[in-house]
Amino acid sequence: MRRSMVAHAALALVLAATGCVSAGASRAAKRDRYLITSDEIVRSNASNAMEAVERLRPAFLTTRGPTSIQDPSPPTPIIYLDGIRYGSTRSLATIPALGIATIQYLPPIEAGMRYGLGHEGGAILVVTKH
């Protein structure tokens, strides 16, 4: 009887540990919805940052709509290249894909906290391989 209880307890421990490991592994395999890695860019066969974003995370480029009645055009993200303001989303087409380490999207609130006012469309941060 005692052996049976010990065996059941050991089995429960093994199953619990296995469940924890597999849950962690599956979370690691998920892609980050706000980050594009260089590996993803290479696999996408994109030639520039704009193509990479359009193929891998097109939601980076979409916004919810106009922020005021006076300006009916929806806000777009501001692009930063290696921490320096680079331009509008059109400027992504000038950044070669092979030189990119990561592309990260910051939602409007985070972009505003980091870079100040005027980021109603968020920000796209492109970090190159130095």
PDB file of C-alpha atoms in Angstrom:
ATOM      1  CA  MET A   1       0.000   0.000   0.000  1.00  0.00           C
ATOM      2  CA  ARG A   2       2.781   2.405   0.962  1.00  0.00           C
ATOM      3  CA  ARG A   3       4.695   1.576  -2.248  1.00  0.00           C
ATOM      4  CA  SER A   4       1.585   2.318  -4.280  1.00  0.00           C
ATOM      5  CA  MET A   5       1.224   5.751  -2.650  1.00  0.00           C
ATOM      6  CA  VAL A   6       4.894   6.543  -3.250  1.00  0.00           C
ATOM      7  CA  ALA A   7       4.613   5.418  -6.874  1.00  0.00           C
ATOM      8  CA  HIS A   8       1.519   7.563  -7.409  1.00  0.00           C
ATOM      9  CA  ALA A   9       3.199  10.582  -5.808  1.00  0.00           C
ATOM     10  CA  ALA A  10       6.285  10.121  -7.995  1.00  0.00           C
ATOM     11  CA  LEU A  11       4.122   9.775 -11.102  1.00  0.00           C
ATOM     12  CA  ALA A  12       2.204  12.945 -10.179  1.00  0.00           C
ATOM     13  CA  LEU A  13       5.489  14.847  -9.777  1.00  0.00           C
ATOM     14  CA  VAL A  14       6.769  13.655 -13.142  1.00  0.00           C
ATOM     15  CA  LEU A  15       3.517  14.574 -14.887  1.00  0.00           C
ATOM     16  CA  ALA A  16       3.429  17.999 -13.230  1.00  0.00           C
ATOM     17  CA  ALA A  17       7.024  18.713 -14.243  1.00  0.00           C
ATOM     18  CA  THR A  18       6.368  17.550 -17.795  1.00  0.00           C
ATOM     19  CA  GLY A  19       3.296  19.773 -18.021  1.00  0.00           C
ATOM     20  CA  CYS A  20       5.299  22.805 -16.885  1.00  0.00           C
ATOM     21  CA  VAL A  21       8.057  22.161 -19.406  1.00  0.00           C
ATOM     22  CA  SER A  22       5.701  21.692 -22.332  1.00  0.00           C
ATOM     23  CA  ALA A  23       3.684  24.804 -21.455  1.00  0.00           C
ATOM     24  CA  GLY A  24       6.842  26.880 -21.336  1.00  0.00           C
ATOM     25  CA  ALA A  25       8.109  25.439 -24.595  1.00  0.00           C
ATOM     26  CA  SER A  26       4.859  26.187 -26.405  1.00  0.00           C
ATOM     27  CA  ARG A  27       4.905  29.780 -25.173  1.00  0.00           C
ATOM     28  CA  ALA A  28       8.471  30.180 -26.425  1.00  0.00           C
ATOM     29  CA  ALA A  29       7.442  28.917 -29.858  1.00  0.00           C
ATOM     30  CA  LYS A  30       4.747  31.608 -30.179  1.00  0.00           C
ATOM     31  CA  ARG A  31       5.716  34.634 -32.173  1.00  0.00           C
ATOM     32  CA  ASP A  32       5.589  38.079 -30.609  1.00  0.00           C
ATOM     33  CA  ARG A  33       2.862  40.127 -32.270  1.00  0.00           C
ATOM     34  CA  TYR A  34       4.845  43.336 -31.749  1.00  0.00           C
ATOM     35  CA  LEU A  35       8.258  42.054 -32.883  1.00  0.00           C
ATOM     36  CA  ILE A  36       9.716  40.801 -36.163  1.00  0.00           C
ATOM     37  CA  THR A  37      13.074  39.039 -35.900  1.00  0.00           C
ATOM     38  CA  SER A  38      15.842  38.808 -38.482  1.00  0.00           C
ATOM     39  CA  ASP A  39      15.114  35.073 -38.881  1.00  0.00           C
ATOM     40  CA  GLU A  40      11.508  35.835 -39.821  1.00  0.00           C
ATOM     41  CA  ILE A  41      12.658  38.506 -42.274  1.00  0.00           C
ATOM     42  CA  VAL A  42      15.058  36.084 -43.984  1.00  0.00           C
ATOM     43  CA  ARG A  43      12.334  33.411 -44.246  1.00  0.00           C
ATOM     44  CA  SER A  44       9.900  35.958 -45.735  1.00  0.00           C
ATOM     45  CA  ASN A  45      12.258  36.743 -48.653  1.00  0.00           C
ATOM     46  CA  ALA A  46      11.479  40.442 -48.209  1.00  0.00           C
ATOM     47  CA  SER A  47      13.863  42.858 -49.900  1.00  0.00           C
ATOM     48  CA  ASN A  48      13.155  45.811 -47.593  1.00  0.00           C
ATOM     49  CA  ALA A  49      11.535  46.647 -44.261  1.00  0.00           C
ATOM     50  CA  MET A  50       8.202  47.601 -45.843  1.00  0.00           C
ATOM     51  CA  GLU A  51       7.873  44.212 -47.545  1.00  0.00           C
ATOM     52  CA  ALA A  52       8.809  42.455 -44.299  1.00  0.00           C
ATOM     53  CA  VAL A  53       6.145  44.315 -42.339  1.00  0.00           C
ATOM     54  CA  GLU A  54       3.504  43.836 -45.049  1.00  0.00           C
ATOM     55  CA  ARG A  55       4.187  40.081 -45.215  1.00  0.00           C
ATOM     56  CA  LEU A  56       4.741  39.335 -41.534  1.00  0.00           C
ATOM     57  CA  ARG A  57       2.793  41.883 -39.433  1.00  0.00           C
ATOM     58  CA  PRO A  58       0.530  43.989 -41.663  1.00  0.00           C
ATOM     59  CA  ALA A  59      -1.336  45.143 -38.545  1.00  0.00           C
ATOM     60  CA  PHE A  60       1.675  47.405 -37.784  1.00  0.00           C
ATOM     61  CA  LEU A  61       0.518  49.583 -40.685  1.00  0.00           C
ATOM     62  CA  THR A  62      -3.206  49.711 -39.896  1.00  0.00           C
ATOM     63  CA  THR A  63      -4.812  52.178 -37.520  1.00  0.00           C
ATOM     64  CA  ARG A  64      -8.251  52.525 -36.012  1.00  0.00           C
ATOM     65  CA  GLY A  65      -9.309  55.616 -37.913  1.00  0.00           C
ATOM     66  CA  PRO A  66      -9.134  59.398 -37.736  1.00  0.00           C
ATOM     67  CA  THR A  67      -8.196  61.006 -34.425  1.00  0.00           C
ATOM     68  CA  SER A  68      -9.987  64.292 -35.113  1.00  0.00           C
ATOM     69  CA  ILE A  69     -12.717  65.793 -37.255  1.00  0.00           C
ATOM     70  CA  GLN A  70     -10.292  68.381 -38.636  1.00  0.00           C
ATOM     71  CA  ASP A  71      -7.932  65.718 -39.989  1.00  0.00           C
ATOM     72  CA  PRO A  72      -9.954  62.758 -41.312  1.00  0.00           C
ATOM     73  CA  SER A  73      -6.900  60.762 -42.412  1.00  0.00           C
ATOM     74  CA  PRO A  74      -6.006  57.963 -39.995  1.00  0.00           C
ATOM     75  CA  PRO A  75      -2.713  58.367 -38.129  1.00  0.00           C
ATOM     76  CA  THR A  76       0.228  56.248 -39.249  1.00  0.00           C
ATOM     77  CA  PRO A  77       3.182  55.013 -37.207  1.00  0.00           C
ATOM     78  CA  ILE A  78       6.360  57.076 -37.086  1.00  0.00           C
ATOM     79  CA  ILE A  79       9.486  55.154 -38.089  1.00  0.00           C
ATOM     80  CA  TYR A  80      12.651  55.144 -35.983  1.00  0.00           C
ATOM     81  CA  LEU A  81      15.883  53.691 -37.346  1.00  0.00           C
ATOM     82  CA  ASP A  82      18.393  52.744 -34.648  1.00  0.00           C
ATOM     83  CA  GLY A  83      16.691  55.133 -32.223  1.00  0.00           C
ATOM     84  CA  ILE A  84      16.617  58.133 -34.576  1.00  0.00           C
ATOM     85  CA  ARG A  85      13.389  59.438 -36.097  1.00  0.00           C
ATOM     86  CA  TYR A  86      13.500  58.341 -39.738  1.00  0.00           C
ATOM     87  CA  GLY A  87      10.190  59.286 -41.327  1.00  0.00           C
ATOM     88  CA  SER A  88       6.792  57.975 -42.332  1.00  0.00           C
ATOM     89  CA  THR A  89       5.845  54.413 -43.175  1.00  0.00           C
ATOM     90  CA  ARG A  90       6.934  55.048 -46.777  1.00  0.00           C
ATOM     91  CA  SER A  91      10.525  55.305 -45.525  1.00  0.00           C
ATOM     92  CA  LEU A  92      10.436  51.597 -44.604  1.00  0.00           C
ATOM     93  CA  ALA A  93      10.905  50.803 -48.307  1.00  0.00           C
ATOM     94  CA  THR A  94      14.382  52.399 -48.189  1.00  0.00           C
ATOM     95  CA  ILE A  95      15.723  50.076 -45.472  1.00  0.00           C
ATOM     96  CA  PRO A  96      17.320  46.874 -46.885  1.00  0.00           C
ATOM     97  CA  ALA A  97      15.936  43.733 -45.255  1.00  0.00           C
ATOM     98  CA  LEU A  98      19.272  41.934 -44.940  1.00  0.00           C
ATOM     99  CA  GLY A  99      20.619  44.626 -42.616  1.00  0.00           C
ATOM    100  CA  ILE A 100      17.730  44.448 -40.130  1.00  0.00           C
ATOM    101  CA  ALA A 101      18.089  42.825 -36.705  1.00  0.00           C
ATOM    102  CA  THR A 102      14.529  43.538 -35.489  1.00  0.00           C
ATOM    103  CA  ILE A 103      11.415  45.511 -36.307  1.00  0.00           C
ATOM    104  CA  GLN A 104       9.243  46.363 -33.316  1.00  0.00           C
ATOM    105  CA  TYR A 105       5.863  48.067 -33.126  1.00  0.00           C
ATOM    106  CA  LEU A 106       5.053  50.342 -30.197  1.00  0.00           C
ATOM    107  CA  PRO A 107       1.353  51.078 -29.664  1.00  0.00           C
ATOM    108  CA  PRO A 108       0.427  54.786 -29.414  1.00  0.00           C
ATOM    109  CA  ILE A 109       0.527  54.980 -25.614  1.00  0.00           C
ATOM    110  CA  GLU A 110       3.968  53.344 -25.370  1.00  0.00           C
ATOM    111  CA  ALA A 111       5.315  55.413 -28.276  1.00  0.00           C
ATOM    112  CA  GLY A 112       4.020  58.587 -26.637  1.00  0.00           C
ATOM    113  CA  MET A 113       5.629  57.700 -23.303  1.00  0.00           C
ATOM    114  CA  ARG A 114       8.966  56.998 -24.974  1.00  0.00           C
ATOM    115  CA  TYR A 115       9.100  59.702 -27.663  1.00  0.00           C
ATOM    116  CA  GLY A 116       6.505  62.305 -26.643  1.00  0.00           C
ATOM    117  CA  LEU A 117       3.365  63.654 -28.262  1.00  0.00           C
ATOM    118  CA  GLY A 118       2.429  63.089 -31.883  1.00  0.00           C
ATOM    119  CA  HIS A 119       2.484  59.290 -31.983  1.00  0.00           C
ATOM    120  CA  GLU A 120      -1.244  58.645 -32.430  1.00  0.00           C
ATOM    121  CA  GLY A 121      -0.396  55.879 -34.915  1.00  0.00           C
ATOM    122  CA  GLY A 122       2.294  54.375 -32.698  1.00  0.00           C
ATOM    123  CA  ALA A 123       5.903  53.866 -33.741  1.00  0.00           C
ATOM    124  CA  ILE A 124       7.858  51.260 -35.660  1.00  0.00           C
ATOM    125  CA  LEU A 125      11.399  50.776 -34.388  1.00  0.00           C
ATOM    126  CA  VAL A 126      13.873  49.298 -36.848  1.00  0.00           C
ATOM    127  CA  VAL A 127      17.147  48.105 -35.355  1.00  0.00           C
ATOM    128  CA  THR A 128      19.907  47.271 -37.810  1.00  0.00           C
ATOM    129  CA  LYS A 129      22.750  44.792 -37.482  1.00  0.00           C
ATOM    130  CA  HIS A 130      25.778  46.920 -36.636  1.00  0.00           C
TER     131      HIS A 130
END
